[in-house]
Short mmCIF file of C-alpha atoms and ligand atoms in Angstrom, two decimals:
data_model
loop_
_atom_site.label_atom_id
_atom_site.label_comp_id
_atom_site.label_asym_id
_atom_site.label_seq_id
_atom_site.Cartn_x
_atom_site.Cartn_y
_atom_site.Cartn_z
CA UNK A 1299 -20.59 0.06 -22.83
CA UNK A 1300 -21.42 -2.72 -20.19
CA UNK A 1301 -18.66 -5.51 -19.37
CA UNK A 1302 -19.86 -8.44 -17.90
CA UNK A 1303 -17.60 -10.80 -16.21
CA UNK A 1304 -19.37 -14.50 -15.85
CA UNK A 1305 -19.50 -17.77 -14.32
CA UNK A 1306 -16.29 -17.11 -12.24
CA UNK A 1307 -16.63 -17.42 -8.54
CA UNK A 1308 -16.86 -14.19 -7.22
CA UNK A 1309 -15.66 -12.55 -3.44
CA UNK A 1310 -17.66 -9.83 -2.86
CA UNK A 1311 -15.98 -8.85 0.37
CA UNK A 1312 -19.39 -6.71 0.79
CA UNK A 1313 -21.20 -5.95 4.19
CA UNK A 1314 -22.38 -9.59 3.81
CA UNK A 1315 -19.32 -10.81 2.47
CA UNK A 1316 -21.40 -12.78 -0.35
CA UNK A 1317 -19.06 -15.82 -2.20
CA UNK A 1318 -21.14 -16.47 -5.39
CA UNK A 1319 -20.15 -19.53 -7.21
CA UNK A 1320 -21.17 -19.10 -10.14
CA UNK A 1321 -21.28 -15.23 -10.45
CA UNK A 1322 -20.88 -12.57 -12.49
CA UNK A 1323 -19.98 -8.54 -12.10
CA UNK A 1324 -21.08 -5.80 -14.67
CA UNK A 1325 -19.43 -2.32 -14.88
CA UNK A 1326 -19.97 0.65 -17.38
CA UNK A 1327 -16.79 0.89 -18.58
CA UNK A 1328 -17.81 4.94 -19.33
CA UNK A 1329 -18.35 5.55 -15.06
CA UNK A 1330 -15.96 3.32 -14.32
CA UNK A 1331 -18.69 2.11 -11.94
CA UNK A 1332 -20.02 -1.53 -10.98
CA UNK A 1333 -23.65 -1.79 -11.71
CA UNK A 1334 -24.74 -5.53 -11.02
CA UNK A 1335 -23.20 -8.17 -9.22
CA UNK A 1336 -24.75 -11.39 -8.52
CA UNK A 1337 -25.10 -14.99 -10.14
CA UNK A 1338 -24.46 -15.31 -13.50
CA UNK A 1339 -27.38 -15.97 -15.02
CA UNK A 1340 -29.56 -13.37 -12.92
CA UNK A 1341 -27.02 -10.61 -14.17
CA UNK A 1342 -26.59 -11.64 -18.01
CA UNK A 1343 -30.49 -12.16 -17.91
CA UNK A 1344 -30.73 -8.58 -16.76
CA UNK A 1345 -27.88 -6.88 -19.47
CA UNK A 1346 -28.48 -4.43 -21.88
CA UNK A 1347 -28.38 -6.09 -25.28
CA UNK A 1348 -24.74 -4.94 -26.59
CA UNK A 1349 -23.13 -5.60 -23.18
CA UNK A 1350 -20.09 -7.44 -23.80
CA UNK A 1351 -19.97 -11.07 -21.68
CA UNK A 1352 -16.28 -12.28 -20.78
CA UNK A 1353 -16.22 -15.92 -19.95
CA UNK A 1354 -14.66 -15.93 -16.63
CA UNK A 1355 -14.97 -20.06 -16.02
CA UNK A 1356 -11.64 -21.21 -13.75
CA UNK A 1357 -11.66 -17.51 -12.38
CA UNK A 1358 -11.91 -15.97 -9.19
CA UNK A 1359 -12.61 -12.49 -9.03
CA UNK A 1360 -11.87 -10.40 -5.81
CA UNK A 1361 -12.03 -6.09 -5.20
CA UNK A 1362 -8.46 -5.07 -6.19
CA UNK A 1363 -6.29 -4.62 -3.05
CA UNK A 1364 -5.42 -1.50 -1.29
CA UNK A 1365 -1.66 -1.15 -0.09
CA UNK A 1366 -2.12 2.06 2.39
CA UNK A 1367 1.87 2.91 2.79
CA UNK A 1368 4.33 2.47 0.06
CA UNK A 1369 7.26 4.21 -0.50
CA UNK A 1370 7.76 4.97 -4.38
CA UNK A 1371 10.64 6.80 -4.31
CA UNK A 1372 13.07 3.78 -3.26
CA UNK A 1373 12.21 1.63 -5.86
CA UNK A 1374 15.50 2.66 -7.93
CA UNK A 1375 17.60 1.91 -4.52
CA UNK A 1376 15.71 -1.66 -3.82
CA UNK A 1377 18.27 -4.24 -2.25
CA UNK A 1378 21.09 -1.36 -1.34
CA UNK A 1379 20.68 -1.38 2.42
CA UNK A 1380 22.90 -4.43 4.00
CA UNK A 1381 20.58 -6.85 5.53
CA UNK A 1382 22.50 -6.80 8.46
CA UNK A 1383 21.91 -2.74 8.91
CA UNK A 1384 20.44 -2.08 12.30
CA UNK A 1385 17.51 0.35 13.08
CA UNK A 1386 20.24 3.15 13.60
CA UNK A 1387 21.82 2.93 10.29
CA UNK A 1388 19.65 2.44 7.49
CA UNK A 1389 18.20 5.85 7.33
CA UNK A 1390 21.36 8.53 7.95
CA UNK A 1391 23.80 5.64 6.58
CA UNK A 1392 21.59 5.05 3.56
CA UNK A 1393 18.10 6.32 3.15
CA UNK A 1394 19.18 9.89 3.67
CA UNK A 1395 22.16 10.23 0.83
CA UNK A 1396 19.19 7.94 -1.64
CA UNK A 1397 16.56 10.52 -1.35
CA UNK A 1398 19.23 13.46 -1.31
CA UNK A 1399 20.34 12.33 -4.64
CA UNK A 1400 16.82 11.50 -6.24
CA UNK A 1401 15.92 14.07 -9.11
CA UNK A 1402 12.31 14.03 -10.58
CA UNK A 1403 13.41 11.66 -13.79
CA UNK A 1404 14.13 9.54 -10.98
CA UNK A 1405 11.03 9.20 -8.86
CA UNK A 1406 9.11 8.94 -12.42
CA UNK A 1407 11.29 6.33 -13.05
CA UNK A 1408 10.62 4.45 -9.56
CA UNK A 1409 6.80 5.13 -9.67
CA UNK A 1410 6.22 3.51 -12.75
CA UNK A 1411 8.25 0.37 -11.61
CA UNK A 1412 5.87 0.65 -8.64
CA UNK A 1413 2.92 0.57 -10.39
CA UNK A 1414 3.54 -2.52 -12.81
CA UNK A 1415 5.31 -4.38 -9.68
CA UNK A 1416 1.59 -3.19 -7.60
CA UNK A 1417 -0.96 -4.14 -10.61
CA UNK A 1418 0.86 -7.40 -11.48
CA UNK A 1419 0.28 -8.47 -7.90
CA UNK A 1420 -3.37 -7.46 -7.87
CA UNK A 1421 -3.22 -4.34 -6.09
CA UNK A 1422 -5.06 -1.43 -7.69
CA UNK A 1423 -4.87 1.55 -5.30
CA UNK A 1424 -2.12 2.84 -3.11
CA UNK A 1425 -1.33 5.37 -1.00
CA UNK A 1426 2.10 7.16 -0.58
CA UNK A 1427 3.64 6.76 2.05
CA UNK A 1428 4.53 10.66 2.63
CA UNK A 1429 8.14 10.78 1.26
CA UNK A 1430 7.38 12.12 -2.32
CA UNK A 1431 9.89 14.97 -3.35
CA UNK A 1432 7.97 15.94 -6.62
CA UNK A 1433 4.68 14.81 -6.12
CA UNK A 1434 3.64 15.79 -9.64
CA UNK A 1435 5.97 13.26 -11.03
CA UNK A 1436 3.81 10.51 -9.12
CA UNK A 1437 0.54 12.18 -10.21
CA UNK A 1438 2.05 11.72 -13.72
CA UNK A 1439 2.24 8.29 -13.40
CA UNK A 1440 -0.74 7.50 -12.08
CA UNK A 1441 -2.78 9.49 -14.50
CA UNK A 1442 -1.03 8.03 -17.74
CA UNK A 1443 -1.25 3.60 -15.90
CA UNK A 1444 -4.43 3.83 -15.22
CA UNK A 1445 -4.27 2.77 -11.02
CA UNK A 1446 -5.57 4.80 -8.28
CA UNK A 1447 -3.42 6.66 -6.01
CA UNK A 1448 -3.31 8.29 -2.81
CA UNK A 1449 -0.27 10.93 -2.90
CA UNK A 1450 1.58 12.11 -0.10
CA UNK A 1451 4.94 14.63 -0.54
CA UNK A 1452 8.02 14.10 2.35
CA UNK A 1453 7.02 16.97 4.95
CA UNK A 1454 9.32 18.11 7.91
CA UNK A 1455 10.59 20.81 9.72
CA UNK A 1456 12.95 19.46 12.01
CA UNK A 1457 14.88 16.61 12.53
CA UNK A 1458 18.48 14.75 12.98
CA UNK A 1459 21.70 15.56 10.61
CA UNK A 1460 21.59 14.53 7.55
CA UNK A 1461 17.61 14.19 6.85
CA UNK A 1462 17.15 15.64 3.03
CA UNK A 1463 14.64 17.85 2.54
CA UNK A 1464 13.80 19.55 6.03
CA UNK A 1465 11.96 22.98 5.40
CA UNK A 1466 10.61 25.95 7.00
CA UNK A 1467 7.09 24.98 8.69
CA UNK A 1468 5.39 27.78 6.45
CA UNK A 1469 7.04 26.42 3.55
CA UNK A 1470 5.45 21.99 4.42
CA UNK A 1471 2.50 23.90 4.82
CA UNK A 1472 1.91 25.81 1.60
CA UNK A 1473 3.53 22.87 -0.63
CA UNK A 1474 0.97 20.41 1.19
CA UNK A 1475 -1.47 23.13 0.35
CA UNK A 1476 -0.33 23.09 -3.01
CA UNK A 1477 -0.36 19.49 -3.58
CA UNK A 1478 -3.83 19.31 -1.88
CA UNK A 1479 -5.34 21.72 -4.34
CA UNK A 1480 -2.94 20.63 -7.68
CA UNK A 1481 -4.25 16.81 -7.16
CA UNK A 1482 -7.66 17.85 -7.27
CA UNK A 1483 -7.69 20.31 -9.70
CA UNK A 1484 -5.17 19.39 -12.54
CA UNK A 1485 -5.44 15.19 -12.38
CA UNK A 1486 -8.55 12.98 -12.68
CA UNK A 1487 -10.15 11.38 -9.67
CA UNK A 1488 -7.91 8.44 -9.34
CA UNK A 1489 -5.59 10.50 -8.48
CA UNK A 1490 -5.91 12.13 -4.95
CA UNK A 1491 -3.46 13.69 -2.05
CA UNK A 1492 -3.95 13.68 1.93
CA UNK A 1493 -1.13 15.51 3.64
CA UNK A 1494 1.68 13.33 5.25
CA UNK A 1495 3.94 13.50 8.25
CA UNK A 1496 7.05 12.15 8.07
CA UNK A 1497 7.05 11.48 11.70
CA UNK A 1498 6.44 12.82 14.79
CA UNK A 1499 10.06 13.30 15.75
CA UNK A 1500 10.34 15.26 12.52
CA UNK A 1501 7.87 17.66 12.54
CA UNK A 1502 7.40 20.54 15.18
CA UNK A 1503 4.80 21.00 17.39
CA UNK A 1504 3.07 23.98 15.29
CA UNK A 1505 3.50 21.98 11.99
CA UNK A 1506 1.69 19.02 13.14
CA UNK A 1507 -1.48 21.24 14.62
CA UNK A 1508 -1.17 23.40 11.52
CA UNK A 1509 -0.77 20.22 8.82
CA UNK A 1510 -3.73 18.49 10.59
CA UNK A 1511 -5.60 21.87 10.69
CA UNK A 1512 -5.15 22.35 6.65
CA UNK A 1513 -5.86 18.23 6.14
CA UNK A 1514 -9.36 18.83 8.01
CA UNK A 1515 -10.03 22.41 6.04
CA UNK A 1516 -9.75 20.74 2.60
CA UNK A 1517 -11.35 17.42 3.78
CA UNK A 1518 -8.72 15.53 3.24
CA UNK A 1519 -6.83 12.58 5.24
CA UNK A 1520 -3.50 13.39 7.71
CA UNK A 1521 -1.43 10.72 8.24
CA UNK A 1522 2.04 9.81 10.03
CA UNK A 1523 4.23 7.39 10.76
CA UNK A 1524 3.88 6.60 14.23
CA UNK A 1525 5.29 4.26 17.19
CA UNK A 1526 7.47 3.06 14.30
CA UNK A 1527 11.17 2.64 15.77
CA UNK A 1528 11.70 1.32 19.56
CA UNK A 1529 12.96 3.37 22.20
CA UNK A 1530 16.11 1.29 22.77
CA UNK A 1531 16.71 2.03 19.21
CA UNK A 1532 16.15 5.91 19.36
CA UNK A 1533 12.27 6.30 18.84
CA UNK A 1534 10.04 7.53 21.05
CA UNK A 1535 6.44 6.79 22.46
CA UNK A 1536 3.26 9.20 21.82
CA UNK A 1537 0.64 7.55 23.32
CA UNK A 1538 -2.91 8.45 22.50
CA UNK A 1539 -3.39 11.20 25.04
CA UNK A 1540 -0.67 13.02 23.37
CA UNK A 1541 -1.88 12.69 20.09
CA UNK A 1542 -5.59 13.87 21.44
CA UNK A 1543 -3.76 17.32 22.46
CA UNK A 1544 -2.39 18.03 18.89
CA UNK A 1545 -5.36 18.11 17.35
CA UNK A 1546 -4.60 14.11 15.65
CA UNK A 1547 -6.65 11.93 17.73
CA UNK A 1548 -9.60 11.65 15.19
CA UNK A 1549 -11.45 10.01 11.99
CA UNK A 1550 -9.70 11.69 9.48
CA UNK A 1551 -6.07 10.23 11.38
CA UNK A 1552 -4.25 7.38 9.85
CA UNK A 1553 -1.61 6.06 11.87
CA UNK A 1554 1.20 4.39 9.89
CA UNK A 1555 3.09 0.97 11.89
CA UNK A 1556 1.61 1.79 15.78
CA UNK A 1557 3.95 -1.00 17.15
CA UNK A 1558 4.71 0.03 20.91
CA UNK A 1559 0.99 0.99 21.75
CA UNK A 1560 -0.96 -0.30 24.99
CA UNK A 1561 -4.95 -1.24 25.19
CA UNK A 1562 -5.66 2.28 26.65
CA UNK A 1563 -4.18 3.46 23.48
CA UNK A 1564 -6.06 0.59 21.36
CA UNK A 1565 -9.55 1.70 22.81
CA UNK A 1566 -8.90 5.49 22.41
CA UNK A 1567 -7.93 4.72 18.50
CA UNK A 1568 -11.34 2.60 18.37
CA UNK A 1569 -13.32 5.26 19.98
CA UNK A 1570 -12.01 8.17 17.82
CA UNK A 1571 -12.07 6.41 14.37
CA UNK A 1572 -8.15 6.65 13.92
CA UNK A 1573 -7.08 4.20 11.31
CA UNK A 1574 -4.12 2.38 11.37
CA UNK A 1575 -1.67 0.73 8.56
CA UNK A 1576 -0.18 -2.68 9.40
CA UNK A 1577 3.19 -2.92 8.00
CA UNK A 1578 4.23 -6.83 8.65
CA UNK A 1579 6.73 -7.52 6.17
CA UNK A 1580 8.50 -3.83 6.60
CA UNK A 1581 8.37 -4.67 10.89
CA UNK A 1582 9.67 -8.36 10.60
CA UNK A 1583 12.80 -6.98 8.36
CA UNK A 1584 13.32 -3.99 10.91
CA UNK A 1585 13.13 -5.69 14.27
CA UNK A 1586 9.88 -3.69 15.29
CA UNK A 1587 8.89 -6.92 17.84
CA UNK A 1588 5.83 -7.58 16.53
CA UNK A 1589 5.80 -10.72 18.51
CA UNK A 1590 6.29 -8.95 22.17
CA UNK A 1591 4.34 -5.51 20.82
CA UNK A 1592 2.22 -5.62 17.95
CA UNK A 1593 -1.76 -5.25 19.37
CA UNK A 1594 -3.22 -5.77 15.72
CA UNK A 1595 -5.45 -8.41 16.60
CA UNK A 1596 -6.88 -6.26 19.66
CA UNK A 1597 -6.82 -3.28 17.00
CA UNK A 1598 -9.60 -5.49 14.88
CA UNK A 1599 -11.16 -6.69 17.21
CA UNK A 1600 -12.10 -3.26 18.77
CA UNK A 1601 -13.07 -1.60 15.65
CA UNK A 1602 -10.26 -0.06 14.37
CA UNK A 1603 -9.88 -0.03 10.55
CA UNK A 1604 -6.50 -1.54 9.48
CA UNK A 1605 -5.09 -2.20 6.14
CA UNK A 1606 -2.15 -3.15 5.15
CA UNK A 1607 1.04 -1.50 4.08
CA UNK A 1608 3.90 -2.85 1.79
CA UNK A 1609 6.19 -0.17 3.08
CA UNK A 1610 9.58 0.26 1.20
CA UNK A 1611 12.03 -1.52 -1.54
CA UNK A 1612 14.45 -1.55 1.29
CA UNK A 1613 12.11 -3.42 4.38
CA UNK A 1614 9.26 -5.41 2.14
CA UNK A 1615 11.15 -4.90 -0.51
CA UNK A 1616 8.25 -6.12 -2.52
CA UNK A 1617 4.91 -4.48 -2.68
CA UNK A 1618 3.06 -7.66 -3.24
CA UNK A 1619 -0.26 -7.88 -1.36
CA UNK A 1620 -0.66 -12.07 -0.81
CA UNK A 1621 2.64 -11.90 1.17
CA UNK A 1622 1.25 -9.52 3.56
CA UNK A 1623 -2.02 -11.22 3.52
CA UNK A 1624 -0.49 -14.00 4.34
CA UNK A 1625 1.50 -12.95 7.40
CA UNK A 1626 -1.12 -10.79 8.71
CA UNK A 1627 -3.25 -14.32 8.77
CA UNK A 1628 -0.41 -16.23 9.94
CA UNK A 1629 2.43 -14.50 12.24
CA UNK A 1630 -0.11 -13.80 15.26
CA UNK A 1631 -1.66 -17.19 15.69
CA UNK A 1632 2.18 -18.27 16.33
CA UNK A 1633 3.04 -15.06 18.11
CA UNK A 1634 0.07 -15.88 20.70
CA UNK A 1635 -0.24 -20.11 20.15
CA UNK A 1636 -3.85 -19.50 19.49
CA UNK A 1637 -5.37 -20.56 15.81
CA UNK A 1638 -8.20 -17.95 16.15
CA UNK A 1639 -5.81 -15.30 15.41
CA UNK A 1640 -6.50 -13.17 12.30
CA UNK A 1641 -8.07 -15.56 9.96
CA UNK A 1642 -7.77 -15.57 6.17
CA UNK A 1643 -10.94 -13.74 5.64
CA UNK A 1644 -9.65 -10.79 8.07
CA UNK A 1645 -6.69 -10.96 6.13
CA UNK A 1646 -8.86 -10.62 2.54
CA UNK A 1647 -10.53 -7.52 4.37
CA UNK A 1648 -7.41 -5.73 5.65
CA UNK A 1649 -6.72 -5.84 2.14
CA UNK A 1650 -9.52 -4.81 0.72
CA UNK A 1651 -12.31 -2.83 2.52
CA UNK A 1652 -10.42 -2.00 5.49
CA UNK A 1653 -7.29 -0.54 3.23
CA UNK A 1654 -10.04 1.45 1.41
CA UNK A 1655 -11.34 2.41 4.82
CA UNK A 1656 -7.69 3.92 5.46
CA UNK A 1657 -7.78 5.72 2.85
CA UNK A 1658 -11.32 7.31 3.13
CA UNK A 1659 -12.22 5.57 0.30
CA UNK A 1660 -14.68 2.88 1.69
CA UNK A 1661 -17.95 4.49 -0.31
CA UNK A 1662 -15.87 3.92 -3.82
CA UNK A 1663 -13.79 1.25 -3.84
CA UNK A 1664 -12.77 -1.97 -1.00
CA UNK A 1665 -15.50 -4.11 -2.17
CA UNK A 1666 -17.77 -5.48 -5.23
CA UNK A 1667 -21.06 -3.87 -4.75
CA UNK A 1668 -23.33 -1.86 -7.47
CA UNK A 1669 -22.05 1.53 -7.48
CA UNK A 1670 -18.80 1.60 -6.71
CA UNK A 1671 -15.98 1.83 -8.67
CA UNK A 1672 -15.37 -1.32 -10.84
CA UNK A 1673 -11.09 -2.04 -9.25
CA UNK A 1674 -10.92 -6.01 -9.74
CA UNK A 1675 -9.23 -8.37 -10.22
CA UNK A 1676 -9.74 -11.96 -12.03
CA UNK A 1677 -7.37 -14.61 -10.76
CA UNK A 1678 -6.87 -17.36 -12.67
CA UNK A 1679 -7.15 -20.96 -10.43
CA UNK A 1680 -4.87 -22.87 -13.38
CA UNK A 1681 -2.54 -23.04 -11.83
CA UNK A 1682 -1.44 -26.20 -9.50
CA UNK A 1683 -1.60 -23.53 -6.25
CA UNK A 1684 -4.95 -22.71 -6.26
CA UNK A 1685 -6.71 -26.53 -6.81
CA UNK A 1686 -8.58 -27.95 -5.62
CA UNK A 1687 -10.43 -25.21 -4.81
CA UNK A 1688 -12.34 -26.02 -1.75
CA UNK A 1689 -11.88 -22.87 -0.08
CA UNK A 1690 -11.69 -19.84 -2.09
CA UNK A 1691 -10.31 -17.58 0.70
CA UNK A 1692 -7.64 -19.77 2.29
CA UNK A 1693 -6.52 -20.45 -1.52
CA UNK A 1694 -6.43 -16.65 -1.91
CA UNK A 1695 -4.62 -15.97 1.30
CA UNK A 1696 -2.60 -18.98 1.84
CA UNK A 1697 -1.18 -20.42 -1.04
CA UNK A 1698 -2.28 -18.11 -4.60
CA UNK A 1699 0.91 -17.34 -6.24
CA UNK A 1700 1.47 -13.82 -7.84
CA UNK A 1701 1.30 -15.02 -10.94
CA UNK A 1702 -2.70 -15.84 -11.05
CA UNK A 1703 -2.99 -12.27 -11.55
CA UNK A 1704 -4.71 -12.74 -15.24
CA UNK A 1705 -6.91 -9.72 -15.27
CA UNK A 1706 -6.84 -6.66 -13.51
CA UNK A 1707 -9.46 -3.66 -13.99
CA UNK A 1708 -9.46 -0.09 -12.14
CA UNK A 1709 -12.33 2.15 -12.96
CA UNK A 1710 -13.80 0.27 -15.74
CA UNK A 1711 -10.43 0.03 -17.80
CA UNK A 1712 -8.31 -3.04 -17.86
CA UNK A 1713 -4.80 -2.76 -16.75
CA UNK A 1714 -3.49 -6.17 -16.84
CA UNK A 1715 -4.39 -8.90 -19.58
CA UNK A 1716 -3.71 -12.68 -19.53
CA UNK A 1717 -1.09 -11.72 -16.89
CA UNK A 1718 0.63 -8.37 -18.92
CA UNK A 1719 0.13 -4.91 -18.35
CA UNK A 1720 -1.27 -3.06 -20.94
CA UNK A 1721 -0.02 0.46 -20.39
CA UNK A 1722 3.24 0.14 -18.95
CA UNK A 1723 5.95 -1.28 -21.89
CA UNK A 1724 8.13 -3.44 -19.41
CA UNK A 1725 10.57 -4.10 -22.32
CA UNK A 1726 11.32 -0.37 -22.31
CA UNK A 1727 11.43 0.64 -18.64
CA UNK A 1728 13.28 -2.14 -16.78
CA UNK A 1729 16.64 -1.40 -18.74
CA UNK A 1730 15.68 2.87 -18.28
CA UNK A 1731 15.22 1.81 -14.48
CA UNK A 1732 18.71 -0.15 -14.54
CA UNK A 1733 20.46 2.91 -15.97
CA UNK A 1734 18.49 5.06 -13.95
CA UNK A 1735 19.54 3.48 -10.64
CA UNK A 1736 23.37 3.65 -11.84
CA UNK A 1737 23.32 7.10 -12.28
CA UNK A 1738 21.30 7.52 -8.86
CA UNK A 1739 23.62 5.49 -6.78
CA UNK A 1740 26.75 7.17 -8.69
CA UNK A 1741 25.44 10.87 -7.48
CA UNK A 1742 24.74 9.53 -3.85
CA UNK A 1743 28.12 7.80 -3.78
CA UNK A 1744 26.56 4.23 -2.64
CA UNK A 1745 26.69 0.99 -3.77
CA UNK A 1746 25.12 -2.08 -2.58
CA UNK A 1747 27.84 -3.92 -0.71
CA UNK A 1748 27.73 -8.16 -1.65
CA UNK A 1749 29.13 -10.39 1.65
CA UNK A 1750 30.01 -12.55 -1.69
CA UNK A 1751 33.29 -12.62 -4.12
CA UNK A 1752 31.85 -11.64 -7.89
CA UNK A 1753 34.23 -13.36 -10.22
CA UNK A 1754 34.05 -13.12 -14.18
CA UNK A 1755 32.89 -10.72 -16.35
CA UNK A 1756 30.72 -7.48 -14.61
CA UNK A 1757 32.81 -8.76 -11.76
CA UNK A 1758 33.13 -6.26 -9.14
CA UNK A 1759 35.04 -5.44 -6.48
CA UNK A 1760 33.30 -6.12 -3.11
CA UNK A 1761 33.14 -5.30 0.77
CA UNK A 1762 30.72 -6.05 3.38
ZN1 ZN B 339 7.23 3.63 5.71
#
C-alpha cells in the first residue's frame, strides 16, 4: 500500500538539499521504503491507483532526526544530580549507586519513556550511548514502538571505585559478541548493536584492540566516549596518534564529545573517516569549555561527519533534537564573534544525514530520497512559532517548538498522530515510571536534594 504525503513543503536534506514547496513523498508502507519524492502533482500524477493521498497543506515535512548518544538507562533518575555537582561528583557520588541499583524492569521502564520523550520531539533513530546493562530490555522496546535503534551495552574492564558493572575483558568481549549476534538475529532491522566503550580510562589496553577487532569482524560500528572530562578535572588526553596505535583511528570509529582535541587531531579524524558526536547541551551543563575547546566548526568544515547527541537525563536532561539544533547553530557564532559559524542548515544536517552518517546508516535513512527508508516527520506550521514562514530552515532550527511534531513515520508505519503516539499508552506508563523511580532511588539510597523548603501536603524534608 502506497502513502502519499502532499502539498506540504518538503526538506529533502538530499545531496542537493532540494526544498520543494509544494511537494509530496510516497512510501510503501510494506518496505518501509520511500519511493517518490518530488512536487506534488508530478508524484500523485505518477501513483498507483489505490495509493492513499494525505493532505499535508500547512506542513513541513523533514527526514526524522538522528540523536547518536543517549543514555536510556537514566531516564528513571532524571533531575537527581544537584545542579551544582562538579565534574568529580556526579558519577561516583551519583551515577554509580543509579546504575548499581537499576534492574531490567527498570531500564524497560526508562527506554520506553525515552522513546515517547524522542518520537514526540521528532527524532526517529537513536543510538545508545554504551551504558545498557540488559540490552535485550532496550531491544524490547524498540521492537514493540516502532523507532529505530542503535544499541550499545556498558563495557569495561577497569576503572575507579565504585564504577558498577566492571568485568573480566573476556567476559565485555563475549557479551558484546553476544549482543552483536542477538540484535541481528532475534530483532527486526530497526533494531541494530555496534559495540561501545565506556571510555578510554575504563577499558584496558587489550579490551580496546580486542572490542575494535570484534566491531570490524562483524561489520559493525565501535564507539567511545572520548576527550570527554578535562584534565584539571581528572580526564585525560588521547590524541589521534594514540588512538591510530590501538587499532581506533578509522571509518568504522565514532568518537563520542572530542572536546580537548587540536587541528592535528581534527585533520587526522578527517583523513581517517572517524565520526564524531557533538554533545552541546550535555557539555554546556558539565563545564566541558566548549567556548575555549570545542573545534566543531573546524570538524565540519574538514569533512568530518558529526551528529548530534542528547546525552543523559542528568546533563541534557531532555533528548529533544531542536534544542541541540539550535545551539549547535547558535553557541559558536558567539563563542568566535563571527555569524558564519554553523548555520541553520548545518545544524538541519548534523541532525539528519550526518547523525545517520554516525551511525553507518547514511544509505537507509538521514535524508528523503527514493529508496531509503521512509523515517519522517510532518511538522505542523499552526502554530504562531513557525509563521510567517519565510524561511523554512531557520523556522525549523530557530524558533519550531516541540510541539509541531503532528506526524511522525519510521519505516513506513506512523508513530505519532496529530501530536500522540500511537504505540506507547502515556496514561499507563508515566505513573509505572513514577513508581518505578521510587523504588529505584529507595534501593540506591538517593534522593534528589531541593535547595527549597517543601511545605504542605507530600511535603518533604529537605537538604542541599
Ligand atoms: Zn554520554
Amino acid at each position: 500500500m502506497t502513502t502519499i504525503l502532499a502539498h506540504a513543503l518538503v526538506l529533502t536534506v538530499d545531496d542537493r538539499r532540494r526544498v520543494l514547496p509544494d511537494g509530496a513523498v510516497a512510501f510503501d508502507e510494506r518496505s518501509g521504503r520511500i519511493t517518490a519524492v518530488g512536487p506534488a502533482d508530478e508524484v500523485t500524477a505518477a501513483a498507483p491507483s489505490d495509493a492513499a493521498i494525505v493532505d499535508c497543506t500547512d506542513r513541513v515535512i523533514t527526514p526524522g532526526f538522528v540523536d547518536t548518544h543517549v543514555h536510556l538507562g537514566e531516564q528513571l533518575g532524571r533531575g537527581l544530580v544537584p545542579d551544582h555537582a562538579g565534574p568529580t561528583e556526579w558519577l561516583p557520588d551519583w551515577l554509580f549507586h543509579l546504575y548499581g541499583a537499576l534492574e531490567p524492569d527498570d531500564e524497560r521502564t526508562c527506554a520506553e519513556l525515552a522513546v515517547a520523550e524522542l518520537l514526540l520531539t521528532g527524532t526517529t533513530t537513536f543510538c545508545e550511548a554504551g551504558t545498557l546493562l540488559d540490552w535485550r530490555a532496550a531491544a524490547d522496546v524498540v521492537e514493540a514502538t516502532g523507532i529505530r535503534g542503535q544499541l550499545g551495552r556498558w563495557t569495561s574492564d577497569q576503572g575507579p571505585d565504585g564504577l558498577p558493572r566492571l568485568e573480566t575483558t573476556r567476559a565485555a568481549l563475549d557479551a558484546n559478541e553476544a549482543m552483536l549476534d542477538g540484535c541481528r538475529d532475534d530483532y527486526g532491522d530497526r533494531v541494530s548493536a555496534s559495540v561501545i566503550l565506556l571510555g578510554l580510562g575504563t577499558a584496558s589496553e587489550p579490551l580496546l584492540r580486542e572490542a575494535k577487532e570484534l566491531a570490524t569482524d562483524r561489520g559493525a560500528g565501535a564507539a567511545v566516549m572520548h576527550a570527554s572530562v578535562h584534565p584539571d578535572h581528572g580526564g585525560q588526553l588521547v590524541p589521534a596518534e594514540t588512538l591510530e596505535e590501538l587499532g581506533w583511528l578509522d571509518g568504522a570509529t565514532k568518537l563520542t564529545h572530542a572536546v580537548y582535541v587540536d587541528m592535528e587531531d581534527v585533520e587526522r579524524f578527517a583523513e581517517a573517516g572517524v565520526r564524531v558526536a557533538h554533545c552541546p547541551t550535555a557539555a554546556l551543563r558539565h563545564v566541558k569549555g566548549l567556548h575555549r575547546y570545542g573545534l566543531i566548526p573546524e570538524m565540519l568544515e574538514s569533512g568530518v561527519p558529526v551528529g548530534l547527541g542528547s546525552d543523559s537525563a542528568n546533563g541534557s536532561n531532555h533528548f529533544r533534537m531542536l534544542q541541540l539544533m539550535y545551539l549547535a547553530a547558535t553557541l559558536y557564532k558567539d563563542f568566535r564573534m563571527d555569524q558564519r559559524m554553523i548555520p541553520p542548515e548545518t545544524a538541519l544536517e548534523m541532525a539528519t544525514r550526518q547523525g545517520a552518517a554516525c551511525l553507518w546508516l547514511d544509505d537507509e535513512i538521514g535524508s528523503l530520497e527514493v529508496g531509503k527508508r521512509a523515517d519522517l516527520v510532518a511538522w505542523s506550521t499552526e502554530h504562531p512559532e513557525w509563521r510567517p514562514l519565510l524561511h523554512p530552515v531557520q523556522n525549523l532550527v530557530l524558533n519550531a517548538p516541540d510541539r509541531s511534531v503532528e506526524s511522525v513515520w519510521v519505516n513506513g508505519q506512523q508513530l505519532v498522530e496529530r501530536g500522540r503516539l500511537r504505540t506507547i499508552d502515556l496514561d499507563e506508563l508515566l505513573p509505572r515510571a513514577d513508581a518505578a523511580a521510587s523504588g529505584l532511588l529507595a534501593r540506591a539510597d538517593l534522593r534528589a536534594p531541593w535547595s527549597w523548603p517543601s511545605e504542605g501536603p507530600g511535603a518533604r524534608g529537605h537538604h542541599g
